[in-house]
PDB file of C-alpha atoms and ligand atoms in Angstrom:
ATOM      1  CA  MET X 281      28.785 -17.978 -42.985  1.00 56.00           C
ATOM      2  CA  SER X 282      27.115 -18.931 -46.316  1.00 67.00           C
ATOM      3  CA  GLN X 283      28.568 -21.913 -48.154  1.00 79.00           C
ATOM      4  CA  GLN X 284      28.578 -20.052 -51.487  1.00 91.00           C
ATOM      5  CA  LEU X 285      31.751 -18.792 -53.153  1.00 97.00           C
ATOM      6  CA  SER X 286      31.555 -15.512 -55.083  1.00 97.00           C
ATOM      7  CA  VAL X 287      32.900 -17.272 -58.217  1.00 97.00           C
ATOM      8  CA  LYS X 288      31.397 -19.993 -60.461  1.00 96.00           C
ATOM      9  CA  HIS X 289      34.787 -21.502 -61.333  1.00 98.00           C
ATOM     10  CA  LEU X 290      38.223 -21.496 -59.695  1.00 98.00           C
ATOM     11  CA  LEU X 291      40.325 -19.921 -62.439  1.00 98.00           C
ATOM     12  CA  GLY X 292      42.753 -17.911 -60.323  1.00 98.00           C
ATOM     13  CA  ILE X 293      43.259 -16.417 -56.875  1.00 98.00           C
ATOM     14  CA  LYS X 294      42.992 -12.939 -58.401  1.00 98.00           C
ATOM     15  CA  ASP X 295      39.203 -13.434 -58.772  1.00 97.00           C
ATOM     16  CA  LEU X 296      38.618 -14.547 -55.158  1.00 98.00           C
ATOM     17  CA  GLN X 297      37.353 -12.405 -52.289  1.00 98.00           C
ATOM     18  CA  VAL X 298      38.940 -12.696 -48.832  1.00 98.00           C
ATOM     19  CA  ASP X 299      35.692 -14.334 -47.642  1.00 98.00           C
ATOM     20  CA  ASP X 300      36.009 -17.017 -50.345  1.00 98.00           C
ATOM     21  CA  ILE X 301      39.499 -17.882 -49.089  1.00 98.00           C
ATOM     22  CA  ARG X 302      38.253 -18.008 -45.485  1.00 98.00           C
ATOM     23  CA  LYS X 303      35.390 -20.340 -46.524  1.00 98.00           C
ATOM     24  CA  ILE X 304      37.805 -22.614 -48.384  1.00 98.00           C
ATOM     25  CA  PHE X 305      40.132 -22.754 -45.340  1.00 98.00           C
ATOM     26  CA  ALA X 306      37.283 -23.465 -42.881  1.00 98.00           C
ATOM     27  CA  THR X 307      35.915 -26.227 -45.141  1.00 98.00           C
ATOM     28  CA  ALA X 308      39.422 -27.653 -45.672  1.00 98.00           C
ATOM     29  CA  ALA X 309      39.978 -27.794 -41.892  1.00 98.00           C
ATOM     30  CA  ASN X 310      36.792 -29.910 -41.574  1.00 97.00           C
ATOM     31  CA  PHE X 311      37.885 -32.181 -44.423  1.00 98.00           C
ATOM     32  CA  LYS X 312      41.328 -32.562 -42.856  1.00 97.00           C
ATOM     33  CA  ASP X 313      39.594 -34.083 -39.815  1.00 96.00           C
ATOM     34  CA  VAL X 314      37.650 -36.399 -42.146  1.00 96.00           C
ATOM     35  CA  ILE X 315      40.718 -37.696 -43.988  1.00 95.00           C
ATOM     36  CA  ASN X 316      42.455 -38.467 -40.706  1.00 94.00           C
ATOM     37  CA  ARG X 317      39.591 -40.727 -39.582  1.00 95.00           C
ATOM     38  CA  PRO X 318      39.623 -44.512 -40.154  1.00 95.00           C
ATOM     39  CA  ILE X 319      36.743 -44.037 -42.664  1.00 94.00           C
ATOM     40  CA  LYS X 320      38.056 -41.282 -44.903  1.00 93.00           C
ATOM     41  CA  LYS X 321      35.168 -41.020 -47.348  1.00 95.00           C
ATOM     42  CA  VAL X 322      32.083 -38.777 -47.346  1.00 97.00           C
ATOM     43  CA  PRO X 323      29.191 -38.913 -49.856  1.00 97.00           C
ATOM     44  CA  SER X 324      29.196 -35.161 -50.669  1.00 96.00           C
ATOM     45  CA  LEU X 325      29.904 -35.503 -54.443  1.00 97.00           C
ATOM     46  CA  ARG X 326      28.103 -38.832 -54.965  1.00 95.00           C
ATOM     47  CA  ASP X 327      26.131 -37.679 -58.029  1.00 92.00           C
ATOM     48  CA  ILE X 328      28.934 -35.588 -59.544  1.00 97.00           C
ATOM     49  CA  THR X 329      31.289 -36.648 -62.335  1.00 97.00           C
ATOM     50  CA  VAL X 330      34.678 -34.932 -62.520  1.00 97.00           C
ATOM     51  CA  ALA X 331      37.070 -35.032 -65.481  1.00 95.00           C
ATOM     52  CA  ASN X 332      40.751 -34.521 -64.688  1.00 96.00           C
ATOM     53  CA  LEU X 333      42.332 -33.164 -67.871  1.00 94.00           C
ATOM     54  CA  PHE X 334      46.109 -32.965 -67.745  1.00 95.00           C
ATOM     55  CA  PHE X 335      47.694 -31.481 -70.871  1.00 93.00           C
ATOM     56  CA  GLU X 336      50.994 -31.058 -68.986  1.00 93.00           C
ATOM     57  CA  ASN X 337      52.880 -33.365 -66.601  1.00 92.00           C
ATOM     58  CA  SER X 338      51.943 -33.447 -62.930  1.00 95.00           C
ATOM     59  CA  THR X 339      52.506 -35.744 -59.970  1.00 94.00           C
ATOM     60  CA  ARG X 340      51.213 -33.966 -56.840  1.00 96.00           C
ATOM     61  CA  THR X 341      48.322 -31.948 -58.271  1.00 98.00           C
ATOM     62  CA  ARG X 342      46.884 -34.808 -60.341  1.00 97.00           C
ATOM     63  CA  LEU X 343      47.092 -37.382 -57.533  1.00 97.00           C
ATOM     64  CA  SER X 344      45.859 -34.870 -54.956  1.00 98.00           C
ATOM     65  CA  PHE X 345      42.768 -33.926 -56.995  1.00 98.00           C
ATOM     66  CA  GLU X 346      42.045 -37.573 -57.762  1.00 98.00           C
ATOM     67  CA  LEU X 347      42.281 -38.506 -54.094  1.00 98.00           C
ATOM     68  CA  ALA X 348      40.155 -35.491 -53.072  1.00 98.00           C
ATOM     69  CA  GLU X 349      37.466 -36.517 -55.586  1.00 98.00           C
ATOM     70  CA  LYS X 350      37.531 -40.131 -54.374  1.00 98.00           C
ATOM     71  CA  ARG X 351      37.275 -39.029 -50.717  1.00 98.00           C
ATOM     72  CA  LEU X 352      34.158 -37.049 -51.733  1.00 98.00           C
ATOM     73  CA  SER X 353      32.691 -40.097 -53.580  1.00 98.00           C
ATOM     74  CA  ALA X 354      32.679 -38.427 -57.031  1.00 98.00           C
ATOM     75  CA  ASP X 355      32.834 -40.420 -60.258  1.00 97.00           C
ATOM     76  CA  ILE X 356      36.106 -39.670 -62.049  1.00 97.00           C
ATOM     77  CA  VAL X 357      37.459 -39.778 -65.574  1.00 94.00           C
ATOM     78  CA  ASN X 358      41.165 -39.142 -66.146  1.00 93.00           C
ATOM     79  CA  PHE X 359      42.707 -37.783 -69.316  1.00 88.00           C
ATOM     80  CA  SER X 360      46.322 -37.120 -70.155  1.00 85.00           C
ATOM     81  CA  ALA X 361      47.286 -35.374 -73.391  1.00 80.00           C
ATOM     82  CA  SER X 362      50.194 -37.689 -74.189  1.00 75.00           C
ATOM     83  CA  SER X 363      47.873 -40.698 -74.612  1.00 70.00           C
ATOM     84  CA  SER X 364      44.975 -38.834 -76.301  1.00 69.00           C
ATOM     85  CA  SER X 365      43.815 -37.615 -79.709  1.00 71.00           C
ATOM     86  CA  VAL X 366      45.337 -34.177 -78.943  1.00 71.00           C
ATOM     87  CA  SER X 367      48.474 -35.619 -80.530  1.00 68.00           C
ATOM     88  CA  LYS X 368      46.348 -36.139 -83.715  1.00 74.00           C
ATOM     89  CA  GLY X 369      45.520 -32.407 -83.874  1.00 78.00           C
ATOM     90  CA  GLU X 370      42.223 -32.216 -81.924  1.00 83.00           C
ATOM     91  CA  THR X 371      41.502 -28.754 -80.453  1.00 86.00           C
ATOM     92  CA  LEU X 372      41.040 -28.053 -76.735  1.00 85.00           C
ATOM     93  CA  ILE X 373      37.341 -27.176 -77.201  1.00 86.00           C
ATOM     94  CA  ASP X 374      36.637 -30.321 -79.245  1.00 87.00           C
ATOM     95  CA  THR X 375      38.445 -32.491 -76.709  1.00 85.00           C
ATOM     96  CA  VAL X 376      36.569 -30.989 -73.773  1.00 82.00           C
ATOM     97  CA  ASN X 377      33.167 -30.944 -75.519  1.00 85.00           C
ATOM     98  CA  ASN X 378      33.550 -34.623 -76.338  1.00 87.00           C
ATOM     99  CA  ILE X 379      34.281 -35.335 -72.684  1.00 83.00           C
ATOM    100  CA  LEU X 380      31.354 -33.163 -71.550  1.00 83.00           C
ATOM    101  CA  ALA X 381      29.011 -35.011 -73.946  1.00 86.00           C
ATOM    102  CA  MET X 382      29.610 -37.960 -71.631  1.00 84.00           C
ATOM    103  CA  LYS X 383      27.809 -35.879 -68.921  1.00 88.00           C
ATOM    104  CA  VAL X 384      30.718 -34.528 -66.908  1.00 93.00           C
ATOM    105  CA  ASP X 385      29.859 -31.864 -64.290  1.00 95.00           C
ATOM    106  CA  MET X 386      33.274 -30.506 -63.322  1.00 97.00           C
ATOM    107  CA  VAL X 387      36.606 -30.212 -65.098  1.00 96.00           C
ATOM    108  CA  VAL X 388      39.984 -29.984 -63.370  1.00 97.00           C
ATOM    109  CA  MET X 389      42.478 -28.855 -65.986  1.00 96.00           C
ATOM    110  CA  ARG X 390      46.233 -28.349 -66.182  1.00 97.00           C
ATOM    111  CA  HIS X 391      47.441 -26.780 -69.425  1.00 95.00           C
ATOM    112  CA  PRO X 392      50.750 -25.283 -70.628  1.00 93.00           C
ATOM    113  CA  LYS X 393      49.055 -22.158 -72.040  1.00 95.00           C
ATOM    114  CA  PRO X 394      48.309 -19.187 -69.741  1.00 97.00           C
ATOM    115  CA  GLY X 395      44.576 -18.400 -69.915  1.00 97.00           C
ATOM    116  CA  ALA X 396      43.505 -21.905 -71.000  1.00 95.00           C
ATOM    117  CA  ALA X 397      41.199 -22.323 -67.975  1.00 96.00           C
ATOM    118  CA  VAL X 398      39.562 -18.907 -68.539  1.00 97.00           C
ATOM    119  CA  PHE X 399      39.031 -19.798 -72.213  1.00 93.00           C
ATOM    120  CA  LEU X 400      37.430 -23.100 -71.275  1.00 91.00           C
ATOM    121  CA  ALA X 401      35.110 -21.528 -68.697  1.00 94.00           C
ATOM    122  CA  ARG X 402      33.788 -19.174 -71.397  1.00 92.00           C
ATOM    123  CA  HIS X 403      33.081 -21.945 -73.860  1.00 89.00           C
ATOM    124  CA  VAL X 404      31.867 -25.018 -71.989  1.00 87.00           C
ATOM    125  CA  ASN X 405      29.025 -25.654 -69.601  1.00 88.00           C
ATOM    126  CA  ALA X 406      30.809 -27.207 -66.609  1.00 93.00           C
ATOM    127  CA  LYS X 407      32.548 -26.000 -63.460  1.00 96.00           C
ATOM    128  CA  ILE X 408      36.221 -25.413 -64.256  1.00 97.00           C
ATOM    129  CA  ILE X 409      39.060 -25.686 -61.738  1.00 98.00           C
ATOM    130  CA  ASN X 410      42.451 -24.440 -62.897  1.00 98.00           C
ATOM    131  CA  ALA X 411      45.140 -26.947 -61.876  1.00 98.00           C
ATOM    132  CA  GLY X 412      47.886 -24.718 -63.325  1.00 98.00           C
ATOM    133  CA  ASP X 413      47.874 -22.800 -66.640  1.00 97.00           C
ATOM    134  CA  GLY X 414      51.343 -22.141 -68.009  1.00 95.00           C
ATOM    135  CA  THR X 415      53.101 -19.282 -66.225  1.00 94.00           C
ATOM    136  CA  HIS X 416      49.787 -17.718 -65.124  1.00 97.00           C
ATOM    137  CA  GLU X 417      48.114 -19.160 -61.985  1.00 98.00           C
ATOM    138  CA  HIS X 418      48.028 -22.307 -59.830  1.00 98.00           C
ATOM    139  CA  PRO X 419      45.251 -21.384 -57.404  1.00 98.00           C
ATOM    140  CA  THR X 420      44.948 -24.604 -55.403  1.00 98.00           C
ATOM    141  CA  GLN X 421      48.712 -24.620 -54.789  1.00 98.00           C
ATOM    142  CA  ALA X 422      48.531 -21.090 -53.350  1.00 98.00           C
ATOM    143  CA  LEU X 423      45.521 -22.024 -51.216  1.00 98.00           C
ATOM    144  CA  LEU X 424      47.249 -25.077 -49.770  1.00 98.00           C
ATOM    145  CA  ASP X 425      50.456 -23.081 -49.193  1.00 98.00           C
ATOM    146  CA  ALA X 426      48.609 -20.310 -47.328  1.00 98.00           C
ATOM    147  CA  PHE X 427      46.507 -22.868 -45.407  1.00 98.00           C
ATOM    148  CA  SER X 428      49.727 -24.650 -44.334  1.00 98.00           C
ATOM    149  CA  ILE X 429      51.341 -21.405 -43.136  1.00 98.00           C
ATOM    150  CA  ALA X 430      48.213 -20.432 -41.173  1.00 98.00           C
ATOM    151  CA  GLU X 431      48.018 -23.914 -39.657  1.00 98.00           C
ATOM    152  CA  LYS X 432      51.657 -23.738 -38.526  1.00 98.00           C
ATOM    153  CA  LEU X 433      51.859 -20.083 -37.404  1.00 98.00           C
ATOM    154  CA  GLY X 434      48.226 -19.530 -36.352  1.00 98.00           C
ATOM    155  CA  GLU X 435      47.547 -16.706 -38.803  1.00 97.00           C
ATOM    156  CA  LEU X 436      48.546 -15.064 -42.074  1.00 98.00           C
ATOM    157  CA  LYS X 437      48.120 -11.399 -41.175  1.00 98.00           C
ATOM    158  CA  GLY X 438      51.544  -9.821 -40.683  1.00 98.00           C
ATOM    159  CA  VAL X 439      53.441 -13.036 -41.478  1.00 98.00           C
ATOM    160  CA  ARG X 440      56.514 -12.349 -43.618  1.00 98.00           C
ATOM    161  CA  VAL X 441      56.834 -14.725 -46.562  1.00 98.00           C
ATOM    162  CA  VAL X 442      59.668 -14.691 -49.073  1.00 98.00           C
ATOM    163  CA  ILE X 443      59.214 -16.512 -52.390  1.00 98.00           C
ATOM    164  CA  ILE X 444      62.641 -17.466 -53.698  1.00 98.00           C
ATOM    165  CA  GLY X 445      63.825 -18.398 -57.179  1.00 96.00           C
ATOM    166  CA  ASP X 446      62.314 -18.403 -60.648  1.00 93.00           C
ATOM    167  CA  ILE X 447      59.525 -15.858 -60.152  1.00 96.00           C
ATOM    168  CA  LEU X 448      59.399 -15.042 -63.873  1.00 93.00           C
ATOM    169  CA  HIS X 449      58.112 -18.447 -64.990  1.00 91.00           C
ATOM    170  CA  SER X 450      56.181 -19.357 -61.857  1.00 95.00           C
ATOM    171  CA  ARG X 451      52.392 -19.641 -61.655  1.00 97.00           C
ATOM    172  CA  VAL X 452      52.903 -20.696 -58.016  1.00 98.00           C
ATOM    173  CA  ALA X 453      54.591 -17.357 -57.254  1.00 98.00           C
ATOM    174  CA  LEU X 454      51.830 -15.276 -58.823  1.00 98.00           C
ATOM    175  CA  SER X 455      48.981 -17.175 -57.133  1.00 98.00           C
ATOM    176  CA  ASN X 456      50.860 -17.110 -53.801  1.00 98.00           C
ATOM    177  CA  ILE X 457      51.376 -13.345 -54.051  1.00 98.00           C
ATOM    178  CA  PHE X 458      47.646 -12.747 -54.721  1.00 98.00           C
ATOM    179  CA  CYS X 459      46.567 -15.103 -51.914  1.00 98.00           C
ATOM    180  CA  LEU X 460      49.037 -13.956 -49.246  1.00 98.00           C
ATOM    181  CA  LYS X 461      48.471 -10.245 -49.944  1.00 98.00           C
ATOM    182  CA  LYS X 462      44.674 -10.687 -49.765  1.00 98.00           C
ATOM    183  CA  MET X 463      45.096 -12.405 -46.381  1.00 98.00           C
ATOM    184  CA  GLY X 464      47.305  -9.632 -44.962  1.00 98.00           C
ATOM    185  CA  ALA X 465      50.737 -11.271 -45.151  1.00 98.00           C
ATOM    186  CA  GLU X 466      53.858  -9.312 -46.114  1.00 98.00           C
ATOM    187  CA  VAL X 467      55.433 -10.737 -49.262  1.00 98.00           C
ATOM    188  CA  MET X 468      58.960 -10.480 -50.643  1.00 98.00           C
ATOM    189  CA  VAL X 469      60.376 -12.069 -53.797  1.00 98.00           C
ATOM    190  CA  CYS X 470      64.057 -12.969 -54.025  1.00 98.00           C
ATOM    191  CA  GLY X 471      66.143 -14.185 -56.943  1.00 97.00           C
ATOM    192  CA  PRO X 472      68.439 -13.102 -59.759  1.00 95.00           C
ATOM    193  CA  VAL X 473      67.433  -9.843 -61.524  1.00 95.00           C
ATOM    194  CA  THR X 474      66.735 -11.810 -64.715  1.00 93.00           C
ATOM    195  CA  LEU X 475      64.205 -14.102 -63.003  1.00 94.00           C
ATOM    196  CA  ILE X 476      62.149 -11.351 -61.340  1.00 96.00           C
ATOM    197  CA  PRO X 477      59.717  -9.567 -63.684  1.00 95.00           C
ATOM    198  CA  ARG X 478      59.673  -5.751 -63.408  1.00 93.00           C
ATOM    199  CA  TYR X 479      55.881  -5.563 -62.913  1.00 94.00           C
ATOM    200  CA  ILE X 480      56.083  -7.624 -59.704  1.00 97.00           C
ATOM    201  CA  ALA X 481      56.683  -4.583 -57.438  1.00 96.00           C
ATOM    202  CA  ASP X 482      53.326  -3.173 -58.656  1.00 97.00           C
ATOM    203  CA  LEU X 483      51.658  -6.127 -56.880  1.00 97.00           C
ATOM    204  CA  GLY X 484      52.823  -4.712 -53.544  1.00 97.00           C
ATOM    205  CA  VAL X 485      55.713  -7.096 -52.929  1.00 98.00           C
ATOM    206  CA  ILE X 486      59.240  -6.241 -51.806  1.00 98.00           C
ATOM    207  CA  VAL X 487      62.023  -7.201 -54.226  1.00 98.00           C
ATOM    208  CA  GLU X 488      65.338  -8.423 -52.785  1.00 98.00           C
ATOM    209  CA  HIS X 489      68.258  -9.964 -54.644  1.00 98.00           C
ATOM    210  CA  ASP X 490      70.369 -10.915 -51.595  1.00 98.00           C
ATOM    211  CA  LEU X 491      69.325 -14.323 -50.236  1.00 98.00           C
ATOM    212  CA  LYS X 492      70.766 -13.808 -46.728  1.00 98.00           C
ATOM    213  CA  LYS X 493      68.930 -10.482 -46.297  1.00 98.00           C
ATOM    214  CA  ALA X 494      65.698 -12.108 -47.499  1.00 98.00           C
ATOM    215  CA  LEU X 495      66.046 -15.005 -45.056  1.00 98.00           C
ATOM    216  CA  ASP X 496      66.878 -12.632 -42.174  1.00 98.00           C
ATOM    217  CA  TRP X 497      63.649 -10.720 -42.960  1.00 98.00           C
ATOM    218  CA  CYS X 498      61.194 -13.609 -43.320  1.00 98.00           C
ATOM    219  CA  ASP X 499      59.195 -16.015 -41.152  1.00 98.00           C
ATOM    220  CA  VAL X 500      58.600 -18.370 -44.083  1.00 98.00           C
ATOM    221  CA  ALA X 501      60.688 -19.187 -47.169  1.00 98.00           C
ATOM    222  CA  ASN X 502      58.739 -20.673 -50.084  1.00 98.00           C
ATOM    223  CA  VAL X 503      61.431 -22.002 -52.404  1.00 98.00           C
ATOM    224  CA  LEU X 504      60.724 -22.504 -56.112  1.00 97.00           C
ATOM    225  CA  ARG X 505      62.227 -24.733 -58.751  1.00 91.00           C
ATOM    226  CA  ILE X 506      64.151 -23.267 -61.689  1.00 84.00           C
ATOM    227  CA  GLN X 507      61.805 -24.050 -64.581  1.00 75.00           C
ATOM    228  CA  LEU X 508      64.369 -24.934 -67.222  1.00 69.00           C
ATOM    229  CA  GLU X 509      61.608 -26.364 -69.459  1.00 70.00           C
ATOM    230  CA  ARG X 510      60.026 -22.882 -69.785  1.00 64.00           C
ATOM    231  CA  GLN X 511      63.305 -21.052 -70.454  1.00 65.00           C
ATOM    232  CA  ASP X 512      64.168 -20.450 -74.084  1.00 65.00           C
ATOM    233  CA  ILE X 513      67.199 -18.289 -73.203  1.00 63.00           C
ATOM    234  CA  ARG X 514      69.783 -18.511 -70.411  1.00 77.00           C
ATOM    235  CA  TYR X 515      68.736 -16.353 -67.445  1.00 78.00           C
ATOM    236  CA  PHE X 516      71.878 -17.027 -65.348  1.00 79.00           C
ATOM    237  CA  PRO X 517      75.392 -18.236 -66.186  1.00 76.00           C
ATOM    238  CA  SER X 518      75.214 -21.745 -64.681  1.00 84.00           C
ATOM    239  CA  LEU X 519      73.293 -23.881 -62.192  1.00 87.00           C
ATOM    240  CA  ARG X 520      76.484 -23.957 -60.079  1.00 90.00           C
ATOM    241  CA  GLU X 521      76.440 -20.175 -59.757  1.00 92.00           C
ATOM    242  CA  TYR X 522      72.696 -20.233 -59.004  1.00 92.00           C
ATOM    243  CA  VAL X 523      73.292 -22.751 -56.184  1.00 94.00           C
ATOM    244  CA  MET X 524      76.080 -20.588 -54.738  1.00 95.00           C
ATOM    245  CA  LEU X 525      73.901 -17.452 -54.659  1.00 96.00           C
ATOM    246  CA  TYR X 526      70.359 -18.790 -54.106  1.00 96.00           C
ATOM    247  CA  GLY X 527      70.621 -22.403 -52.944  1.00 97.00           C
ATOM    248  CA  ILE X 528      69.262 -22.989 -49.426  1.00 97.00           C
ATOM    249  CA  ASN X 529      71.106 -25.432 -47.216  1.00 97.00           C
ATOM    250  CA  ARG X 530      71.431 -26.325 -43.516  1.00 96.00           C
ATOM    251  CA  GLU X 531      74.396 -23.989 -43.070  1.00 97.00           C
ATOM    252  CA  ILE X 532      72.493 -20.896 -44.180  1.00 97.00           C
ATOM    253  CA  LEU X 533      69.422 -21.899 -42.114  1.00 97.00           C
ATOM    254  CA  ASP X 534      71.671 -22.351 -39.034  1.00 97.00           C
ATOM    255  CA  SER X 535      73.245 -18.919 -39.599  1.00 97.00           C
ATOM    256  CA  LEU X 536      69.855 -17.196 -39.042  1.00 97.00           C
ATOM    257  CA  LYS X 537      68.916 -15.922 -35.590  1.00 94.00           C
ATOM    258  CA  LYS X 538      65.491 -17.625 -35.751  1.00 95.00           C
ATOM    259  CA  ASP X 539      63.824 -20.772 -37.090  1.00 96.00           C
ATOM    260  CA  ILE X 540      61.999 -20.049 -40.322  1.00 98.00           C
ATOM    261  CA  LEU X 541      59.555 -22.411 -42.057  1.00 98.00           C
ATOM    262  CA  VAL X 542      60.818 -23.925 -45.308  1.00 98.00           C
ATOM    263  CA  MET X 543      58.276 -24.699 -48.022  1.00 98.00           C
ATOM    264  CA  HIS X 544      58.449 -25.961 -51.598  1.00 98.00           C
ATOM    265  CA  PRO X 545      55.559 -26.694 -53.985  1.00 97.00           C
ATOM    266  CA  GLY X 546      57.481 -29.565 -55.599  1.00 95.00           C
ATOM    267  CA  PRO X 547      58.974 -31.070 -57.617  1.00 94.00           C
ATOM    268  CA  ILE X 548      62.239 -30.286 -55.790  1.00 95.00           C
ATOM    269  CA  ASN X 549      65.538 -30.160 -57.653  1.00 92.00           C
ATOM    270  CA  ARG X 550      67.569 -31.443 -54.711  1.00 95.00           C
ATOM    271  CA  GLY X 551      70.998 -29.849 -54.566  1.00 94.00           C
ATOM    272  CA  VAL X 552      69.877 -26.878 -56.680  1.00 93.00           C
ATOM    273  CA  GLU X 553      67.346 -24.592 -54.949  1.00 95.00           C
ATOM    274  CA  LEU X 554      67.235 -26.756 -51.807  1.00 97.00           C
ATOM    275  CA  SER X 555      69.787 -29.166 -50.369  1.00 97.00           C
ATOM    276  CA  SER X 556      68.550 -32.438 -48.878  1.00 97.00           C
ATOM    277  CA  ASP X 557      69.549 -31.368 -45.357  1.00 97.00           C
ATOM    278  CA  ALA X 558      67.259 -28.321 -45.719  1.00 97.00           C
ATOM    279  CA  ALA X 559      64.419 -30.108 -47.556  1.00 97.00           C
ATOM    280  CA  ASP X 560      64.276 -32.859 -44.929  1.00 97.00           C
ATOM    281  CA  SER X 561      64.959 -30.620 -41.895  1.00 96.00           C
ATOM    282  CA  ARG X 562      62.590 -30.115 -38.958  1.00 95.00           C
ATOM    283  CA  GLN X 563      61.870 -26.645 -40.353  1.00 97.00           C
ATOM    284  CA  SER X 564      60.542 -28.073 -43.606  1.00 98.00           C
ATOM    285  CA  ILE X 565      56.748 -28.407 -43.956  1.00 98.00           C
ATOM    286  CA  ILE X 566      56.889 -29.738 -47.518  1.00 98.00           C
ATOM    287  CA  LEU X 567      55.052 -32.988 -46.764  1.00 97.00           C
ATOM    288  CA  GLN X 568      52.430 -31.160 -44.659  1.00 98.00           C
ATOM    289  CA  GLN X 569      51.794 -29.017 -47.779  1.00 98.00           C
ATOM    290  CA  VAL X 570      51.121 -32.190 -49.758  1.00 98.00           C
ATOM    291  CA  GLU X 571      48.815 -33.564 -47.036  1.00 97.00           C
ATOM    292  CA  ASN X 572      46.904 -30.274 -46.827  1.00 98.00           C
ATOM    293  CA  GLY X 573      46.573 -30.232 -50.626  1.00 98.00           C
ATOM    294  CA  VAL X 574      44.014 -33.049 -50.501  1.00 98.00           C
ATOM    295  CA  ALA X 575      41.869 -31.280 -47.866  1.00 98.00           C
ATOM    296  CA  VAL X 576      42.055 -27.927 -49.677  1.00 98.00           C
ATOM    297  CA  ARG X 577      41.107 -29.500 -53.025  1.00 98.00           C
ATOM    298  CA  MET X 578      38.220 -31.363 -51.344  1.00 98.00           C
ATOM    299  CA  ALA X 579      37.028 -27.967 -50.055  1.00 98.00           C
ATOM    300  CA  VAL X 580      37.237 -26.327 -53.484  1.00 98.00           C
ATOM    301  CA  LEU X 581      35.404 -29.218 -55.197  1.00 98.00           C
ATOM    302  CA  TYR X 582      32.741 -29.330 -52.473  1.00 98.00           C
ATOM    303  CA  LEU X 583      32.074 -25.568 -52.450  1.00 98.00           C
ATOM    304  CA  LEU X 584      31.910 -25.294 -56.264  1.00 98.00           C
ATOM    305  CA  ALA X 585      29.692 -28.381 -56.559  1.00 96.00           C
ATOM    306  CA  GLY X 586      27.334 -26.811 -54.023  1.00 93.00           C
ATOM    307  CA  GLN X 587      26.515 -24.044 -56.487  1.00 85.00           C
ATOM    308  CA  MET X 588      25.792 -26.291 -59.474  1.00 78.00           C
ATOM    309  CA  ASP X 589      22.892 -24.963 -61.645  1.00 67.00           C
TER     310      ASP X 589
HETATM  311  N1  LIG Q 636      53.187 -28.468 -57.128  1.00 83.01           N
HETATM  312  C1  LIG Q 636      52.840 -28.975 -58.325  1.00 83.01           C
HETATM  313  O1  LIG Q 636      52.051 -28.390 -59.093  1.00 83.01           O
HETATM  314  O2  LIG Q 636      53.407 -30.183 -58.587  1.00 83.01           O
HETATM  315  P1  LIG Q 636      53.046 -31.091 -59.839  1.00 83.01           P
HETATM  316  O3  LIG Q 636      53.566 -30.401 -61.059  1.00 83.01           O
HETATM  317  O4  LIG Q 636      53.709 -32.422 -59.578  1.00 83.01           O
HETATM  318  O5  LIG Q 636      51.547 -31.214 -59.896  1.00 83.01           O
END
């Protein structure tokens, strides 16, 4: 298998071929072995400088990329909008071009605006990795989610995955749908009518509003946070009602006739979409997702750096 991806940047899962995803998974599996050794570092990105540009808050993605870059021996510069000249009115292009003038090869960017990573890739001469752009895509999250399911269940083809919660505002949902469908999984979305966009059925997913029916159907439940910060109107009467209808807890998991996997991209609102006894249960693979995130991001950085002009 060639080590080349069919894309120059990682802007979204929509652009990837099935072979690209397979290459990323195979490379991530090798890197997972590396990061479990006593010496966790390889010299693969020794001459590469990566800028991590975070225009929106992040814990997991930012730390995971930074660790992945360090494990690959890259040089790193970190930028966060809150402590930068963005607050003085500097544009995205000016900010990034100033950083690139310092001879940066790759940019990992999180931005609140959908399409920001695509815009950047058109205007600057560096490899761009989208670390989440508004409500659009979060490709490395979908890759690590799918990798974690395949690792646990042995395959993705035919696996039934339900994505539960705020589908409307979720870049994780969209990237997961693209990734899982490409890899042959069956995908359902479940949540209140107001939080499921009408176009979603056109992506080949099943829509279900009854949580119990969705959980009875699935092998894997990927539970999403209600993104109150992206909601300018009220999409449901109260959090209490949301918890009653869509909250997952030990009791509902025990009522199923099988053990399903429970996933969450984080950050979890404990007691809202997931109770602590479900989040910390033996069925939960939430911390394995985080662990796999480093290996998957190492794979993406490594494969993109390998096709540097
Ligand atoms: N899953 C995820 O994107 O988490 P962060 O917002 O903490 O990066």
